[in-house]
CSV table of C-alpha atoms in Angstrom, one decimal:
chain,number,residue,atom,x,y,z
A,1373,MET,CA,117.3,-2.5,38.6
A,1374,PHE,CA,116.3,-5.3,40.9
A,1375,ASN,CA,119.0,-4.4,43.4
A,1376,LEU,CA,118.0,-0.7,43.4
A,1377,ALA,CA,114.4,-1.6,44.1
A,1378,ARG,CA,115.4,-4.1,46.8
A,1379,ARG,CA,117.6,-1.5,48.5
A,1380,MET,CA,114.9,1.2,48.3
A,1381,ALA,CA,112.3,-1.2,49.8
A,1382,SER,CA,114.6,-2.0,52.7
A,1383,THR,CA,114.6,1.7,53.8
A,1384,ILE,CA,110.8,1.6,54.4
A,1385,THR,CA,109.6,0.8,57.9
A,1386,ARG,CA,106.0,-0.2,58.5
A,1387,LEU,CA,104.3,-0.3,61.9
A,1388,HIS,CA,101.1,-2.0,62.9
A,1389,SER,CA,100.5,-3.6,59.5
A,1390,GLY,CA,97.3,-5.5,58.9
A,1391,GLU,CA,95.6,-7.2,56.0
A,1392,ARG,CA,94.9,-3.9,54.1
A,1393,SER,CA,97.3,-1.3,55.3
A,1394,SER,CA,99.9,-0.2,57.9
A,1395,GLN,CA,99.1,2.4,60.6
A,1396,VAL,CA,102.5,4.0,60.1
A,1397,VAL,CA,105.0,4.0,57.2
A,1398,ILE,CA,108.4,5.7,57.6
A,1399,HIS,CA,110.6,6.5,54.6
A,1400,ASN,CA,113.5,8.9,54.2
A,1401,GLY,CA,112.7,10.7,57.5
A,1402,THR,CA,109.1,11.2,56.7
A,1403,VAL,CA,106.3,9.6,58.8
A,1404,TYR,CA,103.0,8.8,57.1
A,1405,LEU,CA,100.0,7.9,59.3
A,1406,SER,CA,96.9,6.2,58.1
A,1407,GLY,CA,93.5,7.7,58.8
A,1408,GLN,CA,92.7,7.7,62.5
A,1409,VAL,CA,89.2,7.4,63.8
A,1410,ALA,CA,87.7,7.4,67.3
A,1411,SER,CA,87.7,4.3,69.3
A,1412,ASP,CA,84.2,5.2,70.6
A,1413,PRO,CA,82.1,6.4,67.7
A,1414,THR,CA,79.1,7.0,69.9
A,1415,VAL,CA,80.5,10.3,71.2
A,1416,GLY,CA,80.3,13.7,69.6
A,1417,VAL,CA,82.7,15.2,67.1
A,1418,GLN,CA,84.8,17.0,69.7
A,1419,ASP,CA,85.4,13.8,71.7
A,1420,GLN,CA,86.0,11.9,68.4
A,1421,THR,CA,88.5,14.5,67.3
A,1422,ARG,CA,90.3,14.4,70.7
A,1423,ASP,CA,90.6,10.6,70.4
A,1424,CYS,CA,91.9,10.7,66.9
A,1425,LEU,CA,94.6,13.2,67.9
A,1426,LYS,CA,95.5,11.2,71.0
A,1427,LYS,CA,96.0,8.1,68.7
A,1428,ILE,CA,98.1,10.3,66.4
A,1429,GLU,CA,100.4,11.4,69.2
A,1430,GLY,CA,101.0,7.8,70.2
A,1431,LEU,CA,101.8,6.7,66.7
A,1432,LEU,CA,104.1,9.7,66.1
A,1433,ALA,CA,106.0,8.8,69.3
A,1434,GLU,CA,106.4,5.2,68.1
A,1435,ALA,CA,107.8,6.6,64.8
A,1436,ASN,CA,110.3,9.0,66.5
A,1437,SER,CA,108.2,12.1,65.8
A,1438,ASP,CA,105.8,14.3,67.6
A,1439,LYS,CA,103.4,17.1,66.9
A,1440,HIS,CA,106.2,19.7,66.7
A,1441,ASN,CA,107.3,17.9,63.5
A,1442,LEU,CA,103.9,17.9,61.6
A,1443,LEU,CA,104.0,18.6,57.9
A,1444,SER,CA,100.5,17.9,56.7
A,1445,ALA,CA,97.1,17.0,58.0
A,1446,THR,CA,93.9,16.0,56.1
A,1447,ILE,CA,90.7,16.0,58.1
A,1448,TYR,CA,87.6,14.3,56.9
A,1449,LEU,CA,84.3,15.4,58.4
A,1450,ARG,CA,81.0,13.5,57.8
A,1451,ASP,CA,79.1,16.8,58.1
A,1452,MET,CA,80.6,20.3,57.7
A,1453,LYS,CA,78.2,21.6,60.3
A,1454,ASP,CA,80.8,20.1,62.7
A,1455,PHE,CA,83.6,22.2,61.3
A,1456,ALA,CA,83.7,24.8,64.1
A,1457,ALA,CA,83.4,22.3,66.9
A,1458,MET,CA,86.2,20.2,65.4
A,1459,ASN,CA,88.3,23.3,64.9
A,1460,GLU,CA,88.0,24.2,68.7
A,1461,VAL,CA,89.7,20.9,69.5
A,1462,TRP,CA,92.2,21.1,66.6
A,1463,ASN,CA,93.2,24.7,67.5
A,1464,ALA,CA,93.9,23.8,71.2
A,1465,TRP,CA,95.9,20.8,70.0
A,1466,VAL,CA,98.2,22.8,67.7
A,1467,LYS,CA,98.2,26.0,69.8
A,1468,ASP,CA,101.9,25.8,70.9
A,1469,VAL,CA,103.4,24.0,67.9
A,1470,PRO,CA,104.4,24.9,64.4
A,1471,LYS,CA,101.3,24.5,62.2
A,1472,PRO,CA,101.2,22.0,59.4
A,1473,VAL,CA,99.5,22.5,56.1
A,1474,ARG,CA,95.9,21.3,56.4
A,1475,ALA,CA,92.9,20.4,54.4
A,1476,CYS,CA,89.5,19.7,55.8
A,1477,VAL,CA,86.9,18.0,53.5
A,1478,ASN,CA,83.4,16.7,53.7
A,1479,ALA,CA,83.4,12.9,53.3
A,1480,GLU,CA,81.2,9.9,53.6
A,1481,LEU,CA,83.2,7.9,56.2
A,1482,ALA,CA,83.5,4.1,56.4
A,1483,ARG,CA,80.9,3.8,59.1
A,1484,ARG,CA,77.9,6.0,59.6
A,1485,GLU,CA,78.6,6.7,63.3
A,1486,LEU,CA,82.1,8.1,62.5
A,1487,LEU,CA,82.1,11.9,62.4
A,1488,VAL,CA,85.8,12.6,61.8
A,1489,GLU,CA,88.9,10.9,60.4
A,1490,VAL,CA,92.4,12.5,60.5
A,1491,CYS,CA,95.4,11.6,58.3
A,1492,MET,CA,98.8,13.0,59.2
A,1493,ILE,CA,102.3,13.3,57.7
A,1494,ALA,CA,105.2,14.3,59.9
A,1495,ALA,CA,109.0,14.5,59.8
A,1496,GLU,CA,111.0,12.2,62.1
A,1497,LYS,CA,112.8,14.0,64.9
A,1498,PRO,CA,116.5,14.7,64.0
A,1499,LYS,CA,118.8,11.9,65.0
A,1500,LEU,CA,121.4,13.3,67.4
């Protein structure tokens, strides 16, 4: 049993690990991203959403993936009144790619000034 657990653990790759979590975990060809928030929380929901998605693109690239390989997205909004504005940015971002499954929920985020947080799961690009 110990050897099996050890072998399984060795197939997990973690990127940008900190005290609490990793920004990226890769296992069996699936890329899991932690929640991404805006670097500048003083801007509006559209700019915060753009920043989250830009960070996601960078992390996906590091993990041998991209937005063409998205599987699932979870979007947390501080206030659902921002739903339409966030969707304008989201729709432009996914316009030319296969759409992932998606949930958008109202949430009390870690800091009051944060308006949106995005979590993503993607597949790795096929190895050639």
